[in-house]
Amino acid sequence: MRRTAAAGVALAAAPAALYRSTMANIKDIARHAGVSVATVSRALSTPSLVRPRTIERIEAAIVDLNYEPNHLAAGLRRQRSDNVIVAVPSIYNPFTSAFVQGIENVARANRMRVLLGITEGDVETLNKYTAMIAGKQADGMILLENSLPDVVRRPPAGGKVPPLVAACEYPPDLQLPRVRIDNHEAAALVVSHLAELGHRRIATITGPLAQFMSKDRLAGYRLGLARNRLEFDAALVAEGDFSLQSGHDAMVSLLENGDEFTAVACANDEMALGALSALQQRGIAVPDEMSVVGFDDLRFGAFASPPLTTIHIPTIELGEAAMRLMLDSLLPAEEQPPAREVVLPHRLIVRQSTAAPRRRRRKS
Amino acid sequence: MRRTAAAGVALAAAPAALYRSTMANIKDIARHAGVSVATVSRALSTPSLVRPRTIERIEAAIVDLNYEPNHLAAGLRRQRSDNVIVAVPSIYNPFTSAFVQGIENVARANRMRVLLGITEGDVETLNKYTAMIAGKQADGMILLENSLPDVVRRPPAGGKVPPLVAACEYPPDLQLPRVRIDNHEAAALVVSHLAELGHRRIATITGPLAQFMSKDRLAGYRLGLARNRLEFDAALVAEGDFSLQSGHDAMVSLLENGDEFTAVACANDEMALGALSALQQRGIAVPDEMSVVGFDDLRFGAFASPPLTTIHIPTIELGEAAMRLMLDSLLPAEEQPPAREVVLPHRLIVRQSTAAPRRRRRKS
DNA sequence: TTGTAGGCGTTATCAG
DNA sequence: CTGATAACGCCTACAA
């Protein structure tokens, strides 16, 4: 217990103080309560193993000395940080932030913390975040990304693949716990809704087709066309990047192509809102001359002019489910439940941006 | 080096392996590279103190053994977690998430991580996050909150106030590093813009008046009126809660009160968008019959119908500035710069939701 | 330029 | 129910 280098100092206690942090630690509590550190630790983590009166004394000491357990030390000992990384290209996006909110909800309820991992779409950054798991800065990672960290593709010789949960459309052969909605059916549902209203020429604005999710929604669109015996026309497909501006631009290009169509299914609400603004600028009435459908159910869509018909995604619940899968993955191997994929229900929300085609739109 | 309890086992090396984590540690690297752990540590943190050839050997070992330094152990030793908490009522909000994005930008550039602290407006939750600093889960906290943790008001006897940065309007007597814009002047600017267009009866939709920021913007509105020799009329003030719905509702109530007015200044873009939807539902033309101004410059405002006139706030830059202040606070006391408050410039963005009052609106 | 070794504050094992 | 004591993996005087 004595410092070896305390060379000839009369007062043995004094020098130690110089080297001690200002915060009380578990040893101080033990001394103050007249018990051993082991008992303090137990009182905190497994109170059932400690006599009630002892607990009281310890609690009093904790209050007296204003003690806060050092999480770094506990983590080092337990080999856990109680952090989970959530990797997203950007947080500046209502869909993403709703998802993160969901993750935080259940993380907090389970004494875990969310570490934000913003990648800006860069795989190298994503790899660095992944390395943080090996470095014990986090216990696992939830991916709301288009790309995958390298470890998943080629696991390192010795090491194991860290706890990962996917919340994006990754190739189905990938053996990762995942949460998602049925993008395929949801997109088809949009087309059916429009077809039932009487639309025959239905355009679509997709997300970046390099992303699985975009491809899936486009495939769903085609499925919807087929189900309603409508022909697919590549001229009615415009690619956006999920942003307002790209929705606006895609709408303009669709209009300028000169092909006839009376409705447009957008791969997300942002682009639908962008499309709406393009239509408004050109004086094309929605829904009279053009029906518009979004995807996501952002609250901004409900207050747009006109309020946007869209697919509701339980985004927060998706985040909550993802975090639950993560908690499962963090369980000791023998307790891990086998559940691997969660598919949450979507639903169509019909507002005022869709209606039966009434007037014929003139070519511009 | 030997386990004391290794009682009579012939192979000395074997049992140890059972107790060792699967990950390589600094000792393994040292052994593999034929140097001491101190040298490895130095090679990683202060390469200038190590001979280049030694560094090479160490780097080779790191690659060979797939080594990742244990951040928990390093943190325990250095008494730092390299995490910063960002406390927000909710992340599900474009303004907040832009701010967080800014924080993350500079945190990442300085090898720090952002821990999300969602409080849902609950002070107890905020206090718990604050305690995480004492518990070394984080080194400091950035507040985008309406309330303050208790420690700020009454610092504990022994302990010190942890590193905190404020990014909301707190009472000016509070000695906290802070970032903000000049809400007072910005709100006055909105009113002047409307007055210059010819508006004489200007309503306002405020945020929750329990919040400093809302009070400030309301005071700015009054200042603007005074500057333009317009009379303040309490009947033209409606209180919202910054949400789309509340903006909608406030607009409706303003309209139903029956008082004449030709313009409305909203305390944020969400409420302005809500107000727009209420006007649209009632067939009141914007800007012909009613001018509407927002505050924040969310990108959704630019694509609204009509595009929203608003105050631009450099939100991401605000977050970046906040994180820089935090980094300053984390410096050893002797190096801490005195800079304490950062005020970033706002500006008025005139779009199509404001114009000179043309027609007289009829009472509903 | 490199090595030795103490200690950061916990938890968990083992022994009473 | 409680106590003593190894680790956990790293950093940093201090010594060489």
Coordinates of C-alpha atoms (C1' of nucleotides) in Angstrom, one line a residue, chain A residues 3-4 21 26 38 41 67 69-70 73-74 77, chain C residues 5-16:
Chain A
R3 CA 4.6 4.1 -2.2
T4 CA 8.1 2.6 -2.6
S21 CA -7.6 12.5 -7.8
I26 CA -14.5 3.2 -3.7
A38 CA -15.6 -5.7 -2.0
S41 CA -18.9 -2.9 -4.9
Y67 CA -19.1 9.5 -4.7
P69 CA -18.2 5.2 -9.5
N70 CA -15.5 5.5 -12.1
A73 CA -12.3 1.5 -14.2
A74 CA -15.4 -0.7 -14.1
R77 CA -12.4 -4.7 -15.4
Chain C
dA5 C1' 7.4 -0.8 -12.2
dG6 C1' 3.7 1.6 -9.8
dG7 C1' -0.9 2.8 -9.9
dC8 C1' -5.4 4.5 -12.2
dG9 C1' -10.5 2.4 -9.6
dT10 C1' -13.1 -1.4 -10.3
dT11 C1' -14.9 -6.3 -10.2
dA12 C1' -14.8 -11.0 -9.2
dT13 C1' -12.7 -15.0 -7.2
dC14 C1' -11.7 -17.3 -3.3
dA15 C1' -11.7 -18.0 1.4
dG16 C1' -13.7 -17.4 5.6

